[in-house]
mmCIF file of N, CA, C and O in Angstrom:
data_model
loop_
_atom_site.group_PDB
_atom_site.id
_atom_site.type_symbol
_atom_site.label_atom_id
_atom_site.label_comp_id
_atom_site.label_asym_id
_atom_site.label_seq_id
_atom_site.Cartn_x
_atom_site.Cartn_y
_atom_site.Cartn_z
ATOM 1 N N UNK A 1 93.670 102.948 91.296
ATOM 2 C CA UNK A 1 93.961 101.738 92.048
ATOM 3 C C UNK A 1 95.244 101.093 91.527
ATOM 4 O O UNK A 1 95.273 99.959 91.116
ATOM 5 N N UNK A 2 96.302 101.874 91.519
ATOM 6 C CA UNK A 2 97.600 101.436 90.999
ATOM 7 C C UNK A 2 98.159 100.252 91.782
ATOM 8 O O UNK A 2 98.787 99.372 91.212
ATOM 9 N N UNK A 3 97.943 100.197 93.095
ATOM 10 C CA UNK A 3 98.530 99.132 93.900
ATOM 11 C C UNK A 3 97.899 97.772 93.617
ATOM 12 O O UNK A 3 98.439 96.756 94.003
ATOM 13 N N UNK A 4 96.744 97.728 92.952
ATOM 14 C CA UNK A 4 96.102 96.462 92.617
ATOM 15 C C UNK A 4 96.624 95.897 91.301
ATOM 16 O O UNK A 4 96.354 94.751 90.968
ATOM 17 N N UNK A 5 97.386 96.680 90.564
ATOM 18 C CA UNK A 5 97.913 96.243 89.275
ATOM 19 C C UNK A 5 98.959 95.140 89.481
ATOM 20 O O UNK A 5 99.747 95.177 90.413
ATOM 21 N N UNK A 6 98.935 94.176 88.584
ATOM 22 C CA UNK A 6 99.933 93.107 88.643
ATOM 23 C C UNK A 6 101.128 93.487 87.785
ATOM 24 O O UNK A 6 100.972 93.911 86.644
ATOM 25 N N UNK A 7 102.306 93.312 88.347
ATOM 26 C CA UNK A 7 103.547 93.626 87.637
ATOM 27 C C UNK A 7 104.203 92.344 87.152
ATOM 28 O O UNK A 7 104.130 91.305 87.807
ATOM 29 N N UNK A 8 104.892 92.444 86.035
ATOM 30 C CA UNK A 8 105.673 91.325 85.509
ATOM 31 C C UNK A 8 107.000 91.251 86.268
ATOM 32 O O UNK A 8 107.344 92.143 87.053
ATOM 33 N N UNK A 9 107.756 90.205 86.008
ATOM 34 C CA UNK A 9 109.076 90.057 86.621
ATOM 35 C C UNK A 9 109.965 91.242 86.236
ATOM 36 O O UNK A 9 110.661 91.808 87.086
ATOM 37 N N UNK A 10 109.920 91.633 84.985
ATOM 38 C CA UNK A 10 110.742 92.749 84.518
ATOM 39 C C UNK A 10 110.355 94.052 85.209
ATOM 40 O O UNK A 10 111.223 94.824 85.638
ATOM 41 N N UNK A 11 109.050 94.289 85.351
ATOM 42 C CA UNK A 11 108.592 95.510 86.021
ATOM 43 C C UNK A 11 108.977 95.509 87.494
ATOM 44 O O UNK A 11 109.396 96.531 88.036
ATOM 45 N N UNK A 12 108.850 94.353 88.150
ATOM 46 C CA UNK A 12 109.247 94.269 89.555
ATOM 47 C C UNK A 12 110.746 94.482 89.705
ATOM 48 O O UNK A 12 111.187 95.184 90.613
ATOM 49 N N UNK A 13 111.523 93.891 88.823
ATOM 50 C CA UNK A 13 112.976 94.066 88.877
ATOM 51 C C UNK A 13 113.339 95.542 88.763
ATOM 52 O O UNK A 13 114.183 96.036 89.514
ATOM 53 N N UNK A 14 112.699 96.236 87.858
ATOM 54 C CA UNK A 14 112.921 97.677 87.708
ATOM 55 C C UNK A 14 112.540 98.426 88.981
ATOM 56 O O UNK A 14 113.265 99.296 89.452
ATOM 57 N N UNK A 15 111.401 98.072 89.547
ATOM 58 C CA UNK A 15 110.903 98.714 90.767
ATOM 59 C C UNK A 15 111.881 98.519 91.925
ATOM 60 O O UNK A 15 112.126 99.435 92.700
ATOM 61 N N UNK A 16 112.451 97.300 92.026
ATOM 62 C CA UNK A 16 113.366 96.991 93.124
ATOM 63 C C UNK A 16 114.811 97.377 92.829
ATOM 64 O O UNK A 16 115.650 97.361 93.726
ATOM 65 N N UNK A 17 115.113 97.670 91.564
ATOM 66 C CA UNK A 17 116.488 98.012 91.196
ATOM 67 C C UNK A 17 117.404 96.802 91.126
ATOM 68 O O UNK A 17 118.587 96.883 91.468
ATOM 69 N N UNK A 18 116.839 95.681 90.704
ATOM 70 C CA UNK A 18 117.607 94.446 90.557
ATOM 71 C C UNK A 18 117.367 93.900 89.147
ATOM 72 O O UNK A 18 116.605 94.473 88.381
ATOM 73 N N UNK A 19 117.991 92.785 88.826
ATOM 74 C CA UNK A 19 117.791 92.176 87.518
ATOM 75 C C UNK A 19 116.596 91.220 87.552
ATOM 76 O O UNK A 19 116.252 90.694 88.624
ATOM 77 N N UNK A 20 115.997 90.952 86.399
ATOM 78 C CA UNK A 20 114.935 89.939 86.363
ATOM 79 C C UNK A 20 115.422 88.574 86.866
ATOM 80 O O UNK A 20 114.670 87.859 87.534
ATOM 81 N N UNK A 21 116.661 88.230 86.584
ATOM 82 C CA UNK A 21 117.207 86.950 87.066
ATOM 83 C C UNK A 21 117.205 86.901 88.591
ATOM 84 O O UNK A 21 116.914 85.853 89.186
ATOM 85 N N UNK A 22 117.510 88.022 89.230
ATOM 86 C CA UNK A 22 117.493 88.079 90.695
ATOM 87 C C UNK A 22 116.080 87.791 91.210
ATOM 88 O O UNK A 22 115.914 87.042 92.172
ATOM 89 N N UNK A 23 115.068 88.363 90.564
ATOM 90 C CA UNK A 23 113.677 88.137 90.972
ATOM 91 C C UNK A 23 113.338 86.657 90.829
ATOM 92 O O UNK A 23 112.799 86.049 91.762
ATOM 93 N N UNK A 24 113.650 86.055 89.684
ATOM 94 C CA UNK A 24 113.356 84.633 89.475
ATOM 95 C C UNK A 24 114.051 83.768 90.512
ATOM 96 O O UNK A 24 113.480 82.819 91.039
ATOM 97 N N UNK A 25 115.313 84.080 90.810
ATOM 98 C CA UNK A 25 116.096 83.247 91.728
ATOM 99 C C UNK A 25 115.728 83.453 93.195
ATOM 100 O O UNK A 25 116.008 82.577 94.014
ATOM 101 N N UNK A 26 115.144 84.584 93.539
ATOM 102 C CA UNK A 26 114.928 84.896 94.949
ATOM 103 C C UNK A 26 113.480 85.020 95.385
ATOM 104 O O UNK A 26 113.224 85.158 96.579
ATOM 105 N N UNK A 27 112.519 84.951 94.477
ATOM 106 C CA UNK A 27 111.138 85.168 94.919
ATOM 107 C C UNK A 27 110.668 84.092 95.890
ATOM 108 O O UNK A 27 109.956 84.401 96.831
ATOM 109 N N UNK A 28 111.103 82.859 95.723
ATOM 110 C CA UNK A 28 110.712 81.805 96.677
ATOM 111 C C UNK A 28 111.520 81.861 97.969
ATOM 112 O O UNK A 28 110.922 81.881 99.044
ATOM 113 N N UNK A 29 112.851 81.867 97.915
ATOM 114 C CA UNK A 29 113.610 81.872 99.179
ATOM 115 C C UNK A 29 113.328 83.100 100.057
ATOM 116 O O UNK A 29 113.380 83.003 101.276
ATOM 117 N N UNK A 30 113.029 84.233 99.431
ATOM 118 C CA UNK A 30 112.776 85.452 100.198
ATOM 119 C C UNK A 30 111.291 85.686 100.462
ATOM 120 O O UNK A 30 110.916 86.697 101.049
ATOM 121 N N UNK A 31 110.462 84.754 100.007
ATOM 122 C CA UNK A 31 109.009 84.845 100.202
ATOM 123 C C UNK A 31 108.409 86.126 99.638
ATOM 124 O O UNK A 31 107.525 86.737 100.242
ATOM 125 N N UNK A 32 108.889 86.536 98.463
ATOM 126 C CA UNK A 32 108.288 87.685 97.785
ATOM 127 C C UNK A 32 106.910 87.228 97.298
ATOM 128 O O UNK A 32 106.806 86.226 96.600
ATOM 129 N N UNK A 33 105.851 87.936 97.706
ATOM 130 C CA UNK A 33 104.502 87.490 97.337
ATOM 131 C C UNK A 33 104.284 87.540 95.827
ATOM 132 O O UNK A 33 104.441 88.584 95.200
ATOM 133 N N UNK A 34 103.963 86.373 95.261
ATOM 134 C CA UNK A 34 103.785 86.257 93.817
ATOM 135 C C UNK A 34 102.609 85.340 93.537
ATOM 136 O O UNK A 34 102.181 84.580 94.396
ATOM 137 N N UNK A 35 102.111 85.437 92.331
ATOM 138 C CA UNK A 35 101.079 84.511 91.862
ATOM 139 C C UNK A 35 101.385 84.191 90.409
ATOM 140 O O UNK A 35 102.024 84.966 89.721
ATOM 141 N N UNK A 36 100.940 83.026 89.989
ATOM 142 C CA UNK A 36 101.105 82.633 88.590
ATOM 143 C C UNK A 36 99.834 82.985 87.839
ATOM 144 O O UNK A 36 98.737 82.641 88.270
ATOM 145 N N UNK A 37 99.985 83.671 86.733
ATOM 146 C CA UNK A 37 98.867 84.018 85.868
ATOM 147 C C UNK A 37 99.248 83.578 84.460
ATOM 148 O O UNK A 37 100.224 84.088 83.897
ATOM 149 N N UNK A 38 98.529 82.629 83.943
ATOM 150 C CA UNK A 38 98.846 82.121 82.609
ATOM 151 C C UNK A 38 100.250 81.553 82.503
ATOM 152 O O UNK A 38 100.891 81.660 81.469
ATOM 153 N N UNK A 39 100.744 80.981 83.606
ATOM 154 C CA UNK A 39 102.080 80.396 83.613
ATOM 155 C C UNK A 39 103.202 81.389 83.850
ATOM 156 O O UNK A 39 104.369 81.014 83.843
ATOM 157 N N UNK A 40 102.865 82.653 84.063
ATOM 158 C CA UNK A 40 103.865 83.689 84.288
ATOM 159 C C UNK A 40 103.751 84.239 85.698
ATOM 160 O O UNK A 40 102.648 84.376 86.231
ATOM 161 N N UNK A 41 104.894 84.554 86.304
ATOM 162 C CA UNK A 41 104.879 85.167 87.628
ATOM 163 C C UNK A 41 104.368 86.596 87.531
ATOM 164 O O UNK A 41 104.765 87.345 86.636
ATOM 165 N N UNK A 42 103.519 86.966 88.468
ATOM 166 C CA UNK A 42 103.012 88.329 88.567
ATOM 167 C C UNK A 42 103.053 88.755 90.021
ATOM 168 O O UNK A 42 102.919 87.932 90.935
ATOM 169 N N UNK A 43 103.242 90.041 90.239
ATOM 170 C CA UNK A 43 103.411 90.588 91.576
ATOM 171 C C UNK A 43 102.496 91.790 91.748
ATOM 172 O O UNK A 43 102.484 92.684 90.907
ATOM 173 N N UNK A 44 101.749 91.816 92.864
ATOM 174 C CA UNK A 44 100.887 92.956 93.163
ATOM 175 C C UNK A 44 101.714 93.970 93.952
ATOM 176 O O UNK A 44 102.341 93.640 94.963
ATOM 177 N N UNK A 45 101.734 95.203 93.478
ATOM 178 C CA UNK A 45 102.559 96.251 94.072
ATOM 179 C C UNK A 45 102.302 96.406 95.567
ATOM 180 O O UNK A 45 103.247 96.501 96.359
ATOM 181 N N UNK A 46 101.046 96.408 95.989
ATOM 182 C CA UNK A 46 100.723 96.576 97.411
ATOM 183 C C UNK A 46 101.316 95.435 98.237
ATOM 184 O O UNK A 46 101.842 95.663 99.335
ATOM 185 N N UNK A 47 101.264 94.201 97.721
ATOM 186 C CA UNK A 47 101.828 93.051 98.436
ATOM 187 C C UNK A 47 103.344 93.167 98.532
ATOM 188 O O UNK A 47 103.937 92.859 99.563
ATOM 189 N N UNK A 48 103.973 93.602 97.453
ATOM 190 C CA UNK A 48 105.431 93.761 97.446
ATOM 191 C C UNK A 48 105.841 94.852 98.434
ATOM 192 O O UNK A 48 106.799 94.682 99.201
ATOM 193 N N UNK A 49 105.108 95.959 98.455
ATOM 194 C CA UNK A 49 105.427 97.025 99.401
ATOM 195 C C UNK A 49 105.292 96.546 100.845
ATOM 196 O O UNK A 49 106.123 96.878 101.695
ATOM 197 N N UNK A 50 104.255 95.759 101.144
ATOM 198 C CA UNK A 50 104.104 95.197 102.496
ATOM 199 C C UNK A 50 105.256 94.262 102.813
ATOM 200 O O UNK A 50 105.782 94.253 103.922
ATOM 201 N N UNK A 51 105.661 93.439 101.829
ATOM 202 C CA UNK A 51 106.790 92.528 102.019
ATOM 203 C C UNK A 51 108.061 93.322 102.336
ATOM 204 O O UNK A 51 108.810 92.958 103.238
ATOM 205 N N UNK A 52 108.281 94.406 101.612
ATOM 206 C CA UNK A 52 109.462 95.241 101.861
ATOM 207 C C UNK A 52 109.418 95.799 103.285
ATOM 208 O O UNK A 52 110.406 95.720 104.012
ATOM 209 N N UNK A 53 108.265 96.333 103.686
ATOM 210 C CA UNK A 53 108.139 96.922 105.017
ATOM 211 C C UNK A 53 108.307 95.865 106.114
ATOM 212 O O UNK A 53 108.942 96.123 107.129
ATOM 213 N N UNK A 54 107.754 94.691 105.901
ATOM 214 C CA UNK A 54 107.763 93.632 106.923
ATOM 215 C C UNK A 54 109.075 92.865 106.948
ATOM 216 O O UNK A 54 109.700 92.726 107.993
ATOM 217 N N UNK A 55 109.488 92.338 105.803
ATOM 218 C CA UNK A 55 110.610 91.400 105.768
ATOM 219 C C UNK A 55 111.964 92.052 105.540
ATOM 220 O O UNK A 55 112.970 91.539 105.980
ATOM 221 N N UNK A 56 112.000 93.151 104.836
ATOM 222 C CA UNK A 56 113.282 93.765 104.512
ATOM 223 C C UNK A 56 113.763 94.720 105.595
ATOM 224 O O UNK A 56 114.948 94.968 105.710
ATOM 225 N N UNK A 57 112.857 95.268 106.388
ATOM 226 C CA UNK A 57 113.270 96.214 107.424
ATOM 227 C C UNK A 57 114.102 95.516 108.499
ATOM 228 O O UNK A 57 115.022 96.104 109.055
ATOM 229 N N UNK A 58 113.826 94.254 108.767
ATOM 230 C CA UNK A 58 114.588 93.505 109.769
ATOM 231 C C UNK A 58 116.003 93.203 109.283
ATOM 232 O O UNK A 58 116.938 93.126 110.073
ATOM 233 N N UNK A 59 116.166 93.064 107.966
ATOM 234 C CA UNK A 59 117.482 92.733 107.405
ATOM 235 C C UNK A 59 118.346 93.968 107.199
ATOM 236 O O UNK A 59 119.549 93.867 107.021
ATOM 237 N N UNK A 60 117.754 95.141 107.232
ATOM 238 C CA UNK A 60 118.501 96.376 106.946
ATOM 239 C C UNK A 60 119.377 96.811 108.076
ATOM 240 O O UNK A 60 119.419 96.480 109.148
#
């Protein structure tokens, strides 16, 4: 159940090929699905993949 795993900002940045700063600066304006866990941003891989398919395909 890899898609249920929560990724850190650094892991998401690696997955997307961007910097962690880009993730911090753009997760709200781009509506990247995130949740706070213990005060830290976390991202579920399945949610991020859906976001890419839904929101990024229109911009490409």
